[in-house]
Amino acid sequence: MNVPFLSLKDVTAAHGEEIQAAIKRVVDSGWYLQGEENARFEKNYASYIGVEHCISCANGLDALIWIFRAYLELGIMQPGDEVIVPANTYIASILAITENGLTPVLVEPDMNTYQLDGSKVEAAITERTKAIMIVHLYGQCAYTEQIGELCRKYNLKLVEDNAQAHGCRFQGGARTGSIGDAAGHSFYPGKNLGALGDGGAVTCKDDELAACIRALANYGSTKKYVFKYTGRNSRLDEIQAAVLDVKLKYLDEDTEKRRAVARYYVENIKNPAIILPQVPDWQAHVFHLFPIRCARRDELQQYLADNGVQTVIHYPIPPHKQECYKEWNKLSFPITEQIHNEELSLPISPTMSMEQAAKLVRIMNDFV
């Protein structure tokens, strides 16, 4: 019995009949962009997150790009303004900032949670700082009251990268994606709420911001053939919207299945060489990933592969060591670097069996 990291085929098959029916409905309708399926999904997802507005777009990176671009268009930010962002995030969080001519300011994460360390944020704030981007990395809520207070104290926008945390809650209350001023979401197939291709969305409560983002993602058009902004074409197609609307109904149920696997791992992996994730609040974690740390990470990954367990490293090279940001290559972020050198993501999904989880635990506990 092998243990795949994630079987997208099985995830899709779990709701296969409804997905097939939804696709057929779109195909038979003859309307494939900006139609009823998009409107329905946007309404339902906005309601699920707890905001007034959901603006679908082509992918999660675009969602983040449009947030900052809209703030520039509305005069809330200016080129060169600074955005605080965790140093250990996926590169897309930072690309969205630099794409808009803004300046990322990297801040270390908390080693226990892997989320932005609020105690280090204030020292990074300058007169050019206009926003803090929190990234709900691995599916865990990154928001803290400390970060919220800093945003209020310095009049900063709070932007959420919610690409990995669909359905997550802060202290059992507000869902991520509704906590900040705006949030970017990814519907990449491997996400907790995944399409059959690329897709993304912005959620927010601000009417003016939402209208600007919707126009920017549609060539800059406020109505047909009238262009207020120099935008781009970044739209979610009707098939993806229909598929996402089916899967949204089962998101909380699927999340509980992920939590069951995560609990089993936490309770049964007893190898002292393995550092398990700390989970102080199970409602604040939707386990998009189950990250462990090991000083001999590469050996462990090969050992697991040899025993039929597929794993993934998230992420092998931190952003400040990437060639595309070579001006940062000599910077030192020791906590980030340690995480990236030791992190290994174990298989976890709503279709993973407890037999597979048990096999993985046995193998992990036998690693010497």
XYZ file of C-alpha atoms in Angstrom:
368
model
C 0.000 0.000 0.000
C 1.626 3.209 -1.187
C 0.751 6.577 0.330
C 0.538 9.331 -2.317
C 1.024 12.918 -1.223
C -2.296 13.939 -2.776
C -4.537 12.112 -5.249
C -6.422 14.792 -7.164
C -8.235 12.026 -9.006
C -9.649 10.708 -5.722
C -10.510 14.194 -4.461
C -12.471 14.905 -7.645
C -14.110 11.482 -7.666
C -15.477 12.056 -4.138
C -17.992 14.472 -5.652
C -17.686 13.199 -9.197
C -21.334 12.911 -10.167
C -22.172 16.445 -9.053
C -19.056 17.827 -10.734
C -19.872 16.048 -13.996
C -23.432 17.377 -13.854
C -22.182 20.908 -13.213
C -19.775 20.737 -16.163
C -22.498 19.400 -18.441
C -24.798 22.215 -17.334
C -22.207 24.782 -18.385
C -21.400 23.083 -21.673
C -25.075 22.809 -22.559
C -25.733 26.445 -21.633
C -23.472 27.848 -24.345
C -22.271 30.580 -21.922
C -18.690 30.119 -20.788
C -17.461 33.384 -19.231
C -18.930 35.903 -16.785
C -22.288 34.217 -16.532
C -24.619 32.750 -13.938
C -22.098 30.204 -12.628
C -19.610 32.930 -11.717
C -22.300 35.053 -10.122
C -23.555 32.090 -8.072
C -20.132 31.028 -6.872
C -19.064 34.574 -6.003
C -22.238 35.085 -3.968
C -21.881 31.759 -2.161
C -18.167 32.151 -1.451
C -18.603 35.713 -0.171
C -21.320 34.451 2.154
C -19.145 31.547 3.302
C -16.173 33.816 4.053
C -18.376 36.457 5.661
C -17.842 39.479 3.408
C -19.878 41.586 1.009
C -17.711 41.047 -2.046
C -16.026 38.167 -3.874
C -14.366 39.007 -7.194
C -13.207 35.923 -9.059
C -10.116 36.043 -11.240
C -7.675 33.823 -13.099
C -5.470 32.643 -10.223
C -4.311 33.356 -6.700
C -1.304 35.449 -7.708
C -3.545 37.730 -9.758
C -5.875 38.079 -6.773
C -3.030 39.494 -4.674
C -1.760 41.638 -7.547
C -5.178 43.239 -8.021
C -5.460 44.154 -4.350
C -2.269 46.199 -4.394
C -2.945 47.562 -7.864
C -6.350 48.797 -6.696
C -4.800 50.518 -3.682
C -2.433 52.272 -6.089
C -5.261 53.288 -8.433
C -7.299 54.617 -5.510
C -4.357 56.682 -4.253
C -4.088 54.771 -0.990
C -0.571 53.597 -1.886
C 2.190 55.025 -4.049
C 5.041 53.273 -5.933
C 7.892 52.612 -3.533
C 5.663 52.241 -0.484
C 6.542 49.341 1.791
C 4.595 46.180 2.569
C 5.663 43.954 5.457
C 5.537 40.274 4.489
C 6.775 37.052 6.118
C 10.238 36.028 4.951
C 9.271 32.341 4.749
C 6.268 32.655 2.456
C 5.728 31.204 -0.997
C 7.152 33.477 -3.683
C 3.702 34.573 -4.968
C 3.084 36.703 -1.870
C 6.179 38.740 -2.681
C 5.697 38.771 -6.456
C 2.356 40.529 -5.973
C 4.139 43.336 -4.110
C 7.043 43.866 -6.503
C 4.750 43.516 -9.555
C 3.118 46.759 -8.402
C 6.325 48.696 -7.802
C 5.949 48.379 -4.039
C 8.762 47.366 -1.692
C 8.576 44.107 0.284
C 9.996 44.245 3.794
C 10.759 40.715 4.948
C 10.118 39.823 8.585
C 10.936 36.517 10.256
C 8.239 34.013 11.297
C 7.605 32.506 14.684
C 9.505 29.207 14.804
C 6.652 27.490 16.643
C 3.810 28.453 14.293
C 5.720 29.292 11.056
C 3.486 32.386 10.794
C 4.606 36.033 10.741
C 6.064 36.918 14.165
C 4.024 39.875 15.404
C 6.677 40.732 17.992
C 9.139 41.518 15.184
C 6.794 43.570 13.003
C 6.857 46.969 14.731
C 10.632 47.296 14.368
C 10.189 46.951 10.584
C 7.600 49.733 10.260
C 8.792 53.001 8.694
C 7.095 56.134 7.396
C 6.794 54.392 4.005
C 5.014 51.313 5.384
C 1.453 51.105 4.087
C 0.426 47.493 4.672
C 1.107 44.228 6.431
C 0.511 41.049 4.475
C -0.184 38.006 6.598
C 0.059 34.602 4.936
C -2.025 31.820 6.491
C 0.760 29.395 5.678
C 0.080 25.646 5.587
C -3.577 26.305 6.495
C -3.008 27.918 9.904
C -4.442 31.308 10.885
C -1.650 33.909 10.862
C -3.665 36.736 12.376
C -2.994 37.871 15.931
C -4.451 40.682 18.004
C -0.935 42.119 18.154
C -0.803 42.438 14.359
C -4.287 43.928 14.279
C -3.307 46.511 16.889
C -0.224 47.504 14.876
C -2.391 48.051 11.791
C -4.676 50.332 13.794
C -1.800 52.147 15.516
C 0.038 52.956 12.270
C -3.012 53.138 9.959
C -1.856 50.193 7.848
C -3.879 48.037 5.488
C -4.049 44.371 6.475
C -3.897 42.106 3.416
C -4.432 38.367 3.776
C -2.875 35.742 1.549
C -5.516 33.064 2.057
C -4.305 30.748 -0.705
C -3.761 27.869 1.725
C -6.464 28.399 4.343
C -9.981 28.133 2.891
C -12.406 27.744 5.787
C -9.937 28.555 8.566
C -11.206 30.592 11.533
C -9.588 32.998 13.993
C -10.321 31.810 17.527
C -13.417 29.972 16.321
C -14.978 33.151 14.943
C -14.258 35.109 11.767
C -12.995 33.149 8.804
C -9.675 33.998 7.253
C -10.382 36.070 4.185
C -12.696 38.328 6.199
C -10.278 39.491 8.907
C -8.230 42.030 6.954
C -9.055 44.818 4.510
C -8.768 42.448 1.551
C -7.730 38.857 0.901
C -6.422 36.875 -2.038
C -7.529 33.266 -2.535
C -6.163 30.549 -4.802
C -8.227 27.711 -6.254
C -5.266 25.801 -7.698
C -6.316 22.124 -7.948
C -4.294 21.017 -4.919
C -5.818 23.589 -2.549
C -8.428 22.686 0.065
C -10.961 24.299 -2.275
C -9.511 23.494 -5.676
C -10.761 23.878 -9.232
C -9.925 21.628 -12.181
C -7.433 24.249 -13.336
C -6.238 27.651 -12.207
C -8.552 30.062 -10.442
C -8.558 32.742 -7.786
C -10.607 35.397 -6.038
C -10.428 38.520 -3.909
C -12.717 38.953 -0.913
C -13.317 42.280 0.812
C -15.959 44.438 2.470
C -15.125 47.749 0.762
C -17.456 48.663 -2.127
C -14.997 51.020 -3.850
C -12.103 48.592 -3.592
C -14.245 45.745 -4.952
C -15.430 47.811 -7.929
C -11.845 48.797 -8.768
C -10.583 45.216 -8.554
C -13.442 43.905 -10.690
C -12.634 46.468 -13.372
C -8.863 45.826 -13.259
C -9.389 42.095 -13.776
C -11.609 42.798 -16.803
C -9.256 44.885 -18.963
C -9.842 47.902 -16.709
C -13.436 48.114 -17.892
C -16.253 49.510 -15.753
C -18.802 48.762 -18.484
C -18.509 47.232 -21.925
C -16.034 49.113 -24.131
C -15.461 51.753 -21.439
C -12.019 51.516 -19.794
C -11.259 53.439 -16.617
C -7.973 51.651 -15.882
C -5.224 49.943 -17.855
C -6.181 46.490 -16.624
C -5.673 42.924 -17.764
C -7.768 39.913 -18.648
C -7.972 37.832 -15.482
C -11.234 35.932 -15.253
C -12.536 32.681 -13.810
C -14.357 30.631 -16.455
C -17.846 29.258 -15.942
C -16.772 25.614 -15.722
C -14.319 26.309 -12.902
C -16.912 28.416 -11.073
C -19.461 25.618 -11.326
C -16.980 23.016 -10.064
C -15.919 25.242 -7.162
C -19.528 25.820 -6.176
C -20.055 22.053 -5.899
C -16.922 21.559 -3.815
C -17.670 24.548 -1.576
C -20.677 22.673 -0.148
C -18.346 19.970 1.171
C -15.421 22.145 2.269
C -16.089 22.048 6.021
C -16.739 18.293 5.903
C -13.493 17.770 3.981
C -11.637 19.946 6.476
C -12.761 17.712 9.341
C -11.346 14.718 7.479
C -8.025 16.530 7.183
C -8.110 17.325 10.909
C -8.743 13.672 11.734
C -5.573 12.664 9.893
C -3.639 15.509 11.505
C -4.801 14.493 15.000
C -3.706 10.921 14.330
C -0.268 12.143 13.285
C 0.088 14.421 16.316
C -1.009 11.722 18.753
C 0.986 8.843 17.275
C 4.232 10.083 15.711
C 6.673 9.623 18.583
C 10.057 9.841 16.885
C 12.308 12.336 18.754
C 13.991 13.270 15.457
C 10.687 14.689 14.193
C 9.344 18.119 15.192
C 5.571 18.119 14.796
C 3.491 21.253 14.165
C 2.084 22.951 17.247
C -1.704 23.230 17.112
C -2.968 25.425 19.978
C -6.355 25.902 18.262
C -7.673 23.153 15.996
C -10.348 25.476 14.543
C -7.591 27.867 13.462
C -5.961 25.228 11.253
C -7.415 23.581 8.146
C -4.274 21.523 7.388
C -3.745 22.356 3.761
C -0.351 20.874 4.583
C 1.053 18.935 7.515
C 4.586 20.316 7.906
C 7.125 18.565 10.094
C 10.748 19.484 10.659
C 13.759 17.206 10.770
C 17.450 18.094 10.880
C 18.056 15.162 8.479
C 15.144 16.136 6.239
C 16.602 14.886 2.949
C 17.479 11.486 4.452
C 13.980 11.233 5.913
C 12.361 12.091 2.603
C 14.363 9.429 0.781
C 13.605 6.871 3.511
C 9.879 7.569 3.205
C 10.041 7.354 -0.588
C 11.816 4.002 -0.335
C 8.898 2.818 1.801
C 6.172 4.015 -0.552
C 5.345 7.355 1.086
C 5.365 10.449 -1.105
C 6.280 13.791 0.508
C 6.924 17.357 -0.683
C 9.221 20.102 0.600
C 7.472 23.457 1.124
C 9.748 25.186 0.175
C 13.371 24.200 -0.524
C 14.683 27.741 -1.243
C 13.428 30.781 0.690
C 12.464 33.896 -1.298
C 15.524 35.918 -0.285
C 17.800 33.231 -1.742
C 16.027 33.075 -5.117
C 17.825 34.345 -8.233
C 14.884 36.593 -9.158
C 15.586 38.627 -6.004
C 19.378 38.472 -6.202
C 19.658 41.813 -4.381
C 18.528 39.957 -1.251
C 20.784 36.926 -1.621
C 23.273 38.076 1.022
C 20.596 38.874 3.592
C 20.335 36.619 6.620
C 17.020 35.338 7.996
C 18.175 32.432 10.176
C 14.734 31.290 11.358
C 13.380 31.274 7.806
C 16.467 29.474 6.548
C 16.215 26.802 9.229
C 12.561 26.175 8.403
C 13.316 25.869 4.700
C 16.224 23.505 5.410
C 14.189 21.230 7.694
C 10.544 21.354 6.528
C 8.880 18.292 5.012
C 5.155 18.014 4.249
C 3.489 14.672 4.958
C 0.507 13.374 2.953
C -2.839 14.741 4.095
C -6.148 15.015 2.239
C -9.876 14.384 2.691
C -9.579 11.120 0.776
C -6.640 9.700 2.696
C -7.519 6.533 4.620
C -6.607 5.953 8.243
C -4.862 2.760 7.094
C -2.555 4.906 4.989
C -2.030 7.254 7.930
C -1.210 4.305 10.197
C 1.350 2.975 7.724
C 3.001 6.372 7.533
C 3.168 6.644 11.334
C 4.777 3.207 11.647
C 7.387 4.106 9.069
C 8.062 7.510 10.671
C 8.517 5.973 14.109
C 11.010 3.450 12.708
C 13.230 6.173 11.188
C 16.574 6.044 12.993
